[in-house]
Rosetta silent file (secondary structure, phi, psi, omega in degrees, C-alpha in Angstrom):
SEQUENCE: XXXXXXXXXXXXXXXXXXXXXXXXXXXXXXXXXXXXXXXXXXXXXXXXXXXXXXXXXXXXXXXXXXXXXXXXXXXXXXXXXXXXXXXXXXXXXXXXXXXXXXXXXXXXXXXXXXXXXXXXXXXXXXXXXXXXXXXXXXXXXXXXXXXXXXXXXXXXXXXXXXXXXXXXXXXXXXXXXXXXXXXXXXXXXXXXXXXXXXXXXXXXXXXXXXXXXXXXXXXXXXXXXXXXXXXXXXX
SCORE:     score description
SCORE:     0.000 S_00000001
   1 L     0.000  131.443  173.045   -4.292   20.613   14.018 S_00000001
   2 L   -51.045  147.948  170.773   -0.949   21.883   15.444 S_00000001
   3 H   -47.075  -47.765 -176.368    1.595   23.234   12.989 S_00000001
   4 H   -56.388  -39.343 -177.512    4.296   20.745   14.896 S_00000001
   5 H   -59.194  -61.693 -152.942    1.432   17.648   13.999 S_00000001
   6 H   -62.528  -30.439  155.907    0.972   18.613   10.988 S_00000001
   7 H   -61.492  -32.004  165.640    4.831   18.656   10.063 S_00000001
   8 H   -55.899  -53.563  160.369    5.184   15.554   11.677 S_00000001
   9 H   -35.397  -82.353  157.766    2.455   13.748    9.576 S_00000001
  10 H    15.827  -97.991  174.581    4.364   15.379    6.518 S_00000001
  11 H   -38.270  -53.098  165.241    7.286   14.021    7.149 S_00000001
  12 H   -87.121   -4.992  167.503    5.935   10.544    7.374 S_00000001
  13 H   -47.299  -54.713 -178.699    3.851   10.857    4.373 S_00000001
  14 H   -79.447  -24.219 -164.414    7.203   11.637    2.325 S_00000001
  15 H   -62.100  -73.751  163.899    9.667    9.060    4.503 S_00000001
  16 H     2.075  -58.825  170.975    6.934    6.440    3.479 S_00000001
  17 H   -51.298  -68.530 -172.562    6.586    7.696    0.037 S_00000001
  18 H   -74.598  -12.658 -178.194    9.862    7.048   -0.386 S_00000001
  19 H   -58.814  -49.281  165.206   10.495    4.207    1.288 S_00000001
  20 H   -33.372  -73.566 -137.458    7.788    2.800   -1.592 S_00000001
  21 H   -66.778  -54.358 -167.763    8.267    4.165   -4.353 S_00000001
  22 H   -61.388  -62.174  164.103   12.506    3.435   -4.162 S_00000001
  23 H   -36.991  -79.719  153.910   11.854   -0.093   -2.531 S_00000001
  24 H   -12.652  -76.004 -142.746    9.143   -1.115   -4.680 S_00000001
  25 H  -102.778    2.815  155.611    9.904    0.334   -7.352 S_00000001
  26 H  -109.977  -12.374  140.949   13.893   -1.609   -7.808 S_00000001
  27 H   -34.901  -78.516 -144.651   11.526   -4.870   -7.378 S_00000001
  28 H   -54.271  -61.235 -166.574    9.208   -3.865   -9.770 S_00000001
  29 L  -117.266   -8.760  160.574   11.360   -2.919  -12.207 S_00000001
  30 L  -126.841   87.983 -164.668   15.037   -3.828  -11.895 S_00000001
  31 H   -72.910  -66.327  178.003   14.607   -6.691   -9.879 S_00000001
  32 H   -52.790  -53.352  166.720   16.380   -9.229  -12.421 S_00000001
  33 H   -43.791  -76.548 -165.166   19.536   -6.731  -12.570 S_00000001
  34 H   -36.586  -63.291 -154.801   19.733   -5.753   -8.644 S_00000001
  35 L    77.699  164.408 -164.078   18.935   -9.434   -7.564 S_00000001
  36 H   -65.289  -19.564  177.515   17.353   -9.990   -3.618 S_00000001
  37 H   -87.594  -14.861  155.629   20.554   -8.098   -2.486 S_00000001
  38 H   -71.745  -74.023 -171.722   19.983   -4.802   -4.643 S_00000001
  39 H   -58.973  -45.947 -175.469   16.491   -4.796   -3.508 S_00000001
  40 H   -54.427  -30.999 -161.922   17.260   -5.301    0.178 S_00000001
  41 H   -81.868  -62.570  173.602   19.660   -2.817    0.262 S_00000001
  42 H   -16.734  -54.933  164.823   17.374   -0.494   -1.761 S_00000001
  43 H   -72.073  -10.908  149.013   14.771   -0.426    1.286 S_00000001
  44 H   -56.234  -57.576  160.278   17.496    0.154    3.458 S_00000001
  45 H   -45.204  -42.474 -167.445   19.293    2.923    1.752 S_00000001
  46 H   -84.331  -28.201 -176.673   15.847    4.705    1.931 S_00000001
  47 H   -70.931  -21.249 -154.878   15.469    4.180    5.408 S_00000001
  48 H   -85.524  -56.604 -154.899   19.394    5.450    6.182 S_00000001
  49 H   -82.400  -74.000  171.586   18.526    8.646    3.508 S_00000001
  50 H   -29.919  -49.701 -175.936   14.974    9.318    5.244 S_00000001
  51 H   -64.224  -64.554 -155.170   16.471    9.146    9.343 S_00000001
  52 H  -124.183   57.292  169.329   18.121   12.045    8.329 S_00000001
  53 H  -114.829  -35.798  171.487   16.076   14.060    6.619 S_00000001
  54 H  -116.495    0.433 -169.937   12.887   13.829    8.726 S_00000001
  55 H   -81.187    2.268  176.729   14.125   11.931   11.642 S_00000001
  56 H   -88.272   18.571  152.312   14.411   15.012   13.914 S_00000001
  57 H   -96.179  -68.137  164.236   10.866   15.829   12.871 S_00000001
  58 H   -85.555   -1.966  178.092    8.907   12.595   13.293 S_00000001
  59 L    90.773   -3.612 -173.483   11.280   10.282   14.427 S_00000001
  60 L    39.169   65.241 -158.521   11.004    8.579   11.101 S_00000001
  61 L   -94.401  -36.682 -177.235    8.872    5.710   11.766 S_00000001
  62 L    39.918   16.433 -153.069    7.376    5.325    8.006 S_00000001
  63 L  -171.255  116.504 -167.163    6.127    2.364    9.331 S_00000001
  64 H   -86.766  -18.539  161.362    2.858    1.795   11.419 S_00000001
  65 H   -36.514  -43.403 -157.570    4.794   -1.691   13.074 S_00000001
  66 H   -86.693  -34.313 -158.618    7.646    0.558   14.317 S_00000001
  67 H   -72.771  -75.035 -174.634    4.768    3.507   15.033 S_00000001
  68 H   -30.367  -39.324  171.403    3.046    0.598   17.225 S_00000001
  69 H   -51.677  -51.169 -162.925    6.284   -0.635   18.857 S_00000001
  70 H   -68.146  -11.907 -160.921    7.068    2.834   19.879 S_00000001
  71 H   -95.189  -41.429  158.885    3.516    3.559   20.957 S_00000001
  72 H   -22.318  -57.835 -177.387    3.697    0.341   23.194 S_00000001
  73 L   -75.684    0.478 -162.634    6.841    1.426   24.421 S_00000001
  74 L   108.236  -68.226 -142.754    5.656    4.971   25.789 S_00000001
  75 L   -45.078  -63.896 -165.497    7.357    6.816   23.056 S_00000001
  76 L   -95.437  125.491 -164.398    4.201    7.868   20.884 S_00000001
  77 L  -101.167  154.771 -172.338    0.984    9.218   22.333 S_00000001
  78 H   -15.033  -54.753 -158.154   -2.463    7.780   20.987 S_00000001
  79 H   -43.652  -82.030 -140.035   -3.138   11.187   18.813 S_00000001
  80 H   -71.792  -26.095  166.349   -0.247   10.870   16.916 S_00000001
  81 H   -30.019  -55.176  179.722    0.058    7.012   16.579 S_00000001
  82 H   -75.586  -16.937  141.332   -3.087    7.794   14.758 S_00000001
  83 H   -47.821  -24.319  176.152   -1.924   10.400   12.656 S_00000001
  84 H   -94.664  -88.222 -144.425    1.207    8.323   11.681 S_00000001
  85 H   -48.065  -71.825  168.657   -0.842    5.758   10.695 S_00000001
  86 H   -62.190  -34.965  172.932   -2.831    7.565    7.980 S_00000001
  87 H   -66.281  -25.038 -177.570   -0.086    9.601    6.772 S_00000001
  88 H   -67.995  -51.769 -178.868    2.272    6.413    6.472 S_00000001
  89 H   -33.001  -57.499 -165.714   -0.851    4.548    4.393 S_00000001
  90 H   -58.583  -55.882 -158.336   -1.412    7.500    2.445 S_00000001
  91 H   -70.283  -83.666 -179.515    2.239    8.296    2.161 S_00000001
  92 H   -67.446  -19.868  157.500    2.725    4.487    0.614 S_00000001
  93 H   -34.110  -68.939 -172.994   -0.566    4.660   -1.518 S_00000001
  94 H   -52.516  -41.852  174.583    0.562    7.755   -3.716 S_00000001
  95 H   -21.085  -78.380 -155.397    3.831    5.952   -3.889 S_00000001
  96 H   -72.788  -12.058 -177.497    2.569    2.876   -5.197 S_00000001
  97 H  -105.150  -38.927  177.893    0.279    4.770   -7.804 S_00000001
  98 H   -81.664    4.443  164.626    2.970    7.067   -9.015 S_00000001
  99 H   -99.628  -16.261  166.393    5.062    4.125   -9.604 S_00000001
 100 H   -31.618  -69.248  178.768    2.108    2.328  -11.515 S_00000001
 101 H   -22.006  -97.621 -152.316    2.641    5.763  -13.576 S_00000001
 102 H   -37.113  -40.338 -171.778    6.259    5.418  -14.340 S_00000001
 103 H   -55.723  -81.340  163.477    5.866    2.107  -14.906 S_00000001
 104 H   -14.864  -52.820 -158.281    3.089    2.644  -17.670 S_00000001
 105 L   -96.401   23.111 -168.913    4.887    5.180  -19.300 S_00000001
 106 L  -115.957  162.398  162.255    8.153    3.540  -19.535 S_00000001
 107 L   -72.059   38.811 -161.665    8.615    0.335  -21.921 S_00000001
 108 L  -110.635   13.175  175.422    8.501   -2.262  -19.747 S_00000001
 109 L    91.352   -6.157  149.404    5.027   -4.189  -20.285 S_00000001
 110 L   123.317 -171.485  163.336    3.104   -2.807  -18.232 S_00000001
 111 H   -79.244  -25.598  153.520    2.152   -3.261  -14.556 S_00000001
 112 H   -97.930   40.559  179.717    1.008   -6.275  -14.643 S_00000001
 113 H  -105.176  -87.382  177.376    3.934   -7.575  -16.243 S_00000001
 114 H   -57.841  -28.314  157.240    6.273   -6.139  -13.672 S_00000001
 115 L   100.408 -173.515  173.981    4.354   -6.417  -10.921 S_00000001
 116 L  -128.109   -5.206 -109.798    4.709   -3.369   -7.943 S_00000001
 117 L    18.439   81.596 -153.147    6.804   -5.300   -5.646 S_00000001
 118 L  -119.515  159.610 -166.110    3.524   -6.843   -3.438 S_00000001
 119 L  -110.827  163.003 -178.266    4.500   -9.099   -0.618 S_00000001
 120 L   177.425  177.801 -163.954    2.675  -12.837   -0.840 S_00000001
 121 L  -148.596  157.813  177.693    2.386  -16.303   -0.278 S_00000001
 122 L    81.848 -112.290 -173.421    1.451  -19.606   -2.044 S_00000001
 123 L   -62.225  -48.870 -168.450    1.260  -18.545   -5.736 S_00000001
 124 L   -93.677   -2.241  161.308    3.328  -15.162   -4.992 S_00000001
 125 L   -92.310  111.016 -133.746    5.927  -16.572   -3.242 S_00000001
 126 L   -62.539   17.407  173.724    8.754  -17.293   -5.066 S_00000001
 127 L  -141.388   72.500  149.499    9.346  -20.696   -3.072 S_00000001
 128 L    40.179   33.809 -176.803    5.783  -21.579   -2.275 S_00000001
 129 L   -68.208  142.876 -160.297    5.914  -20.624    0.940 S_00000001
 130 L  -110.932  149.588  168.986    2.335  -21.214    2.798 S_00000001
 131 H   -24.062  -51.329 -155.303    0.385  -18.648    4.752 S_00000001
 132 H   -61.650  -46.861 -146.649    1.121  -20.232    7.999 S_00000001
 133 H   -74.357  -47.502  165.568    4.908  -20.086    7.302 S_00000001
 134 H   -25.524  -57.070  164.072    4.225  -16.155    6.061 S_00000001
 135 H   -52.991  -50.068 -176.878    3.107  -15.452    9.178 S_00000001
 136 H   -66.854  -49.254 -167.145    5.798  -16.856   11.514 S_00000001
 137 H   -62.990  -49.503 -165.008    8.559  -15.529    9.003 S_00000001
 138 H   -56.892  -18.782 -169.397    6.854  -11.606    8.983 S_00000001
 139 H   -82.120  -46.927 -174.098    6.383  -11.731   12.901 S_00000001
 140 H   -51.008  -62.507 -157.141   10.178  -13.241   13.320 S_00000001
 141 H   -63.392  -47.465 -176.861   11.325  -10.648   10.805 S_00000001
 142 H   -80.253  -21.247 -173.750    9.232   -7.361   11.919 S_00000001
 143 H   -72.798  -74.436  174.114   10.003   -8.573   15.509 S_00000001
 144 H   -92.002   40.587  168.443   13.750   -7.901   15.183 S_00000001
 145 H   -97.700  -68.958  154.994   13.339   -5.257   12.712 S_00000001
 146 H   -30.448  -57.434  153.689   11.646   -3.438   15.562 S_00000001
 147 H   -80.370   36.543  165.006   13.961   -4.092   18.521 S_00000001
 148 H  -111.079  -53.087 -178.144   16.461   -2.495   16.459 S_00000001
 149 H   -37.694  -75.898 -174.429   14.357    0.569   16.630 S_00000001
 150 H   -46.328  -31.159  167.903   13.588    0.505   19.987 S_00000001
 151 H   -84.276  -62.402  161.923   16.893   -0.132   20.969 S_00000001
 152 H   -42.816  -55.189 -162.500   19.194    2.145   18.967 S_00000001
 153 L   -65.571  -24.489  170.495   16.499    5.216   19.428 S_00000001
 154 L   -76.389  -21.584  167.453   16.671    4.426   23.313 S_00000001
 155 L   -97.246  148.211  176.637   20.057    4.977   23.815 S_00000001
 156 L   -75.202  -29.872  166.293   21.731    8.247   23.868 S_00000001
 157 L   -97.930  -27.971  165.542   24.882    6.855   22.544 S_00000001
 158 L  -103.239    9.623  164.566   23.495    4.826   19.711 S_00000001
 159 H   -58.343  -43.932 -145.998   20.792    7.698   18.751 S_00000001
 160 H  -100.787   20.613 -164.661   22.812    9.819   16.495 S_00000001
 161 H  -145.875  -13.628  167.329   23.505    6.632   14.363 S_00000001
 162 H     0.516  -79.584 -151.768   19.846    5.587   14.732 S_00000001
 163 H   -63.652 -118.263 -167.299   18.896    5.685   11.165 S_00000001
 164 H    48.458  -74.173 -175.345   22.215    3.569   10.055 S_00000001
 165 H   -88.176   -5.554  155.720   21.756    0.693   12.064 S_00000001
 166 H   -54.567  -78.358  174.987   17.653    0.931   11.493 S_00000001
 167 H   -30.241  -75.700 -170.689   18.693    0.778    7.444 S_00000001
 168 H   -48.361  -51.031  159.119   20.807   -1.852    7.923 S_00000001
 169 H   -70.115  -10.494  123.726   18.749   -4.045    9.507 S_00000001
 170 H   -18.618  -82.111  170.325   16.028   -3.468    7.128 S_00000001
 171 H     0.353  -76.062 -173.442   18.483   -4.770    4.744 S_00000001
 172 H   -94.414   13.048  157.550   19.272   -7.909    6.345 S_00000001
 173 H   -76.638  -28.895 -174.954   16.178   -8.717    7.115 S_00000001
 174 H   -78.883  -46.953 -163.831   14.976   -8.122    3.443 S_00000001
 175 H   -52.819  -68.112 -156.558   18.137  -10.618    2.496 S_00000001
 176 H   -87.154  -46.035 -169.093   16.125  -13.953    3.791 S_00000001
 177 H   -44.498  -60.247 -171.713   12.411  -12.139    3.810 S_00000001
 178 L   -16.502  -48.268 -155.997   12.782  -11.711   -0.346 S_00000001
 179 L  -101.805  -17.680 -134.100   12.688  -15.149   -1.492 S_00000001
 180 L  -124.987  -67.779 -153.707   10.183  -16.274    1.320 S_00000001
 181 L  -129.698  -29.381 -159.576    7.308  -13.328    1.387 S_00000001
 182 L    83.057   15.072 -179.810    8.979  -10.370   -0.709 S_00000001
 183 L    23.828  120.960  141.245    9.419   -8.826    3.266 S_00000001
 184 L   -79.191  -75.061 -146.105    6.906   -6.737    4.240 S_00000001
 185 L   -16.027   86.971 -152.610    7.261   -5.760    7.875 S_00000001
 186 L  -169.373   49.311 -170.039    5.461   -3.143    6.926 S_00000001
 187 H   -22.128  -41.209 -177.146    1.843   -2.721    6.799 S_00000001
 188 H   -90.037  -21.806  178.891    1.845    0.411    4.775 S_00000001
 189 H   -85.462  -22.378  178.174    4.364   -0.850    2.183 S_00000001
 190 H   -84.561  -53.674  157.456    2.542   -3.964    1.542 S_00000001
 191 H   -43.916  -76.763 -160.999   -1.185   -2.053    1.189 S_00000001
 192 H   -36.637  -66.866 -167.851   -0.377    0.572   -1.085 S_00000001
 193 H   -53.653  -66.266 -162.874    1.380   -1.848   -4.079 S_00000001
 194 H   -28.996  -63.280 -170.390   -1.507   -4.376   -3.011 S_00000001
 195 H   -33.742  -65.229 -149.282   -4.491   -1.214   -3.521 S_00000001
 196 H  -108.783   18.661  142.117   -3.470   -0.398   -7.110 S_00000001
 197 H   -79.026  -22.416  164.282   -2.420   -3.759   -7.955 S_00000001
 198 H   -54.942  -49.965  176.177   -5.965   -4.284   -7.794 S_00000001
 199 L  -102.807   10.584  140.902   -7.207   -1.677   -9.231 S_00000001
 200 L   -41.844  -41.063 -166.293   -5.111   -2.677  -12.327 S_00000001
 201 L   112.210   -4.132  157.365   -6.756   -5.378  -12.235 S_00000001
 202 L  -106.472  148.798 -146.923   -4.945   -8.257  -10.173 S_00000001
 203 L  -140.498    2.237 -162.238   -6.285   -8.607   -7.296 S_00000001
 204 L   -90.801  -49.789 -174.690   -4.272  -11.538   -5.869 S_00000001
 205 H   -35.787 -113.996 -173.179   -2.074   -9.456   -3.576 S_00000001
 206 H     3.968  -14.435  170.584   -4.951   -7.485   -2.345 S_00000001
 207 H   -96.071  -18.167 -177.143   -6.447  -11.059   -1.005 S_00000001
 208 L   -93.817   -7.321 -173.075   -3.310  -12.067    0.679 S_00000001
 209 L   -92.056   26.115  153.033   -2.585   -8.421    2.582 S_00000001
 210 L   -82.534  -49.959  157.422   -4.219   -9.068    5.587 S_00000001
 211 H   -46.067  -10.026  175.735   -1.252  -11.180    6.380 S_00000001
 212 H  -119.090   20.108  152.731    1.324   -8.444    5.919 S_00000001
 213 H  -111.008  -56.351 -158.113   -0.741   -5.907    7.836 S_00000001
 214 H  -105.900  -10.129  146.331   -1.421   -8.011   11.076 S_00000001
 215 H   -37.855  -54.903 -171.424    1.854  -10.486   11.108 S_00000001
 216 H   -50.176  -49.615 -148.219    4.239   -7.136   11.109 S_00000001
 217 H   -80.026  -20.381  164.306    2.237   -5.594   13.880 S_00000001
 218 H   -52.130  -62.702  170.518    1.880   -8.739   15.943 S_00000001
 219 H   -32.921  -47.066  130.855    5.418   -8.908   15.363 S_00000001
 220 H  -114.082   71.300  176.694    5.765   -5.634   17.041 S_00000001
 221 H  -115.590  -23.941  160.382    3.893   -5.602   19.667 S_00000001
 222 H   -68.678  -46.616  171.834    6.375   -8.656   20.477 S_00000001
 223 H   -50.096  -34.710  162.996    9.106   -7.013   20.082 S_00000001
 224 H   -46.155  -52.630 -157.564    7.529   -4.014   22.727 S_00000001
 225 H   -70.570  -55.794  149.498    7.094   -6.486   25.252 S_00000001
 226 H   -37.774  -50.602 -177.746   10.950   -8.425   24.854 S_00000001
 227 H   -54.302  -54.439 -167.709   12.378   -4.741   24.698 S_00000001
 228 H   -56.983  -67.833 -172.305   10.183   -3.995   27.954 S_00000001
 229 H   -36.237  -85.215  175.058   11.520   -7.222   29.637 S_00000001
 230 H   -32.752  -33.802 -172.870   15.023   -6.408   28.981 S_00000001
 231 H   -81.970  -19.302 -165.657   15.275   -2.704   29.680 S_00000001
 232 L   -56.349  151.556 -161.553   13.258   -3.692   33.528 S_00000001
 233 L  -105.730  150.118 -177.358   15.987   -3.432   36.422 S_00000001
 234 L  -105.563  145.212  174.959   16.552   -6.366   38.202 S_00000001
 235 L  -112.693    0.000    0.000   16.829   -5.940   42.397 S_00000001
């Protein structure tokens, strides 16, 4: 493996990481304090602190939806799509186990008291929301989570501000996802909490995260194709 891959990978391992563990982990545990507008912004903040610490290595995708958009799009060649893909998984796994940790060792009841911040439906959603409508909201939501990507990162004049409006619109996407799903659009943020909520011992995520792995990425592979449409010159 090239040195240049292998930095890249890196890079999305930790963006990832943190994107968890920071996101997550102000669900998990000060959820009740933040409120859904603490937590949104939390997963925001990390993306805004991550663009610029790794995005001139990897582009700071942390996120196999956004890896897929971009791969869709051109941007990202097969290899490394697939290399971004296990380091973001990976990247949110350790996350999601080292916040298990903290969690444990801190006085707060334990993990399955607080939960990891796991995305869900039905049971786990705090307004009963039903699978179908999970689906429609993560593809709506990861759809124009993604042509914010595609769009800032395409222009030359809104590049150097990239991560910013990429955070932000995390954010405000997280503002209505929260109450609805716990917003995923995010494959890798939703496995990891999911894994080692499981192997906790609940197991209910882990039955529902096939919808928050193939909603996001449906979502952007629509957003690829609107993005395509728009940028095509008209004669």
């Amino acid at each position: 493996m090239e040195a240049s891959s292998l930095k890249k990978y890196a890079a999305e391992a930790l963006g990832t990481f943190t994107l968890t563990f920071f996101g997550c982990g102000s669900a998990a545990v000060a959820g009740a304090a933040l409120g859904n507008l603490g937590i949104a912004f939390a997963f925001g903040l990390s993306i805004i602190a991550m663009a610029f610490v790794i995005g001139d290595v990897s582009g700071c995708h942390i996120n196999p939806a956004v890896s897929l958009g971009l791969l869709l799009d051109k941007r990202l060649s097969q290899k490394e799509f697939i290399g971004y893909w296990f380091a973001q998984f990976a990247g949110a796994i350790v996350a999601a186990a080292a916040l298990a940790l903290v969690i444990d060792l801190a006085d707060l009841g334990g993990v399955l008291a607080t939960g990891l911040g796991c995305n869900g439906y039905g049971e786990l959603s705090s307004t009963g929301l039903t699978a179908v409508g999970a689906v429609i909201v993560e593809v709506i939501l990861t759809c124009v989570f993604v042509l914010s990507v595609l769009g800032s990162t395409a222009n030359e004049k809104t590049a150097p501000y990239a991560g910013i409006i990429i955070g932000l619109t995390l954010a405000f996407v997280h503002i209505m996802g929260i109450p609805l799903t716990g917003t995923s659009v995010n494959p890798a943020r939703s496995f990891g909490p999911a894994l080692v909520m499981a192997l906790c011992g609940d197991a209910a995520a882990m039955g529902q995260v096939w919808v928050f792995i193939a909603a996001p990425l449906a979502g952007a592979a629509l957003a690829a194709g609107i993005f395509s449409f728009f940028k095509k010159k008209t004669v």
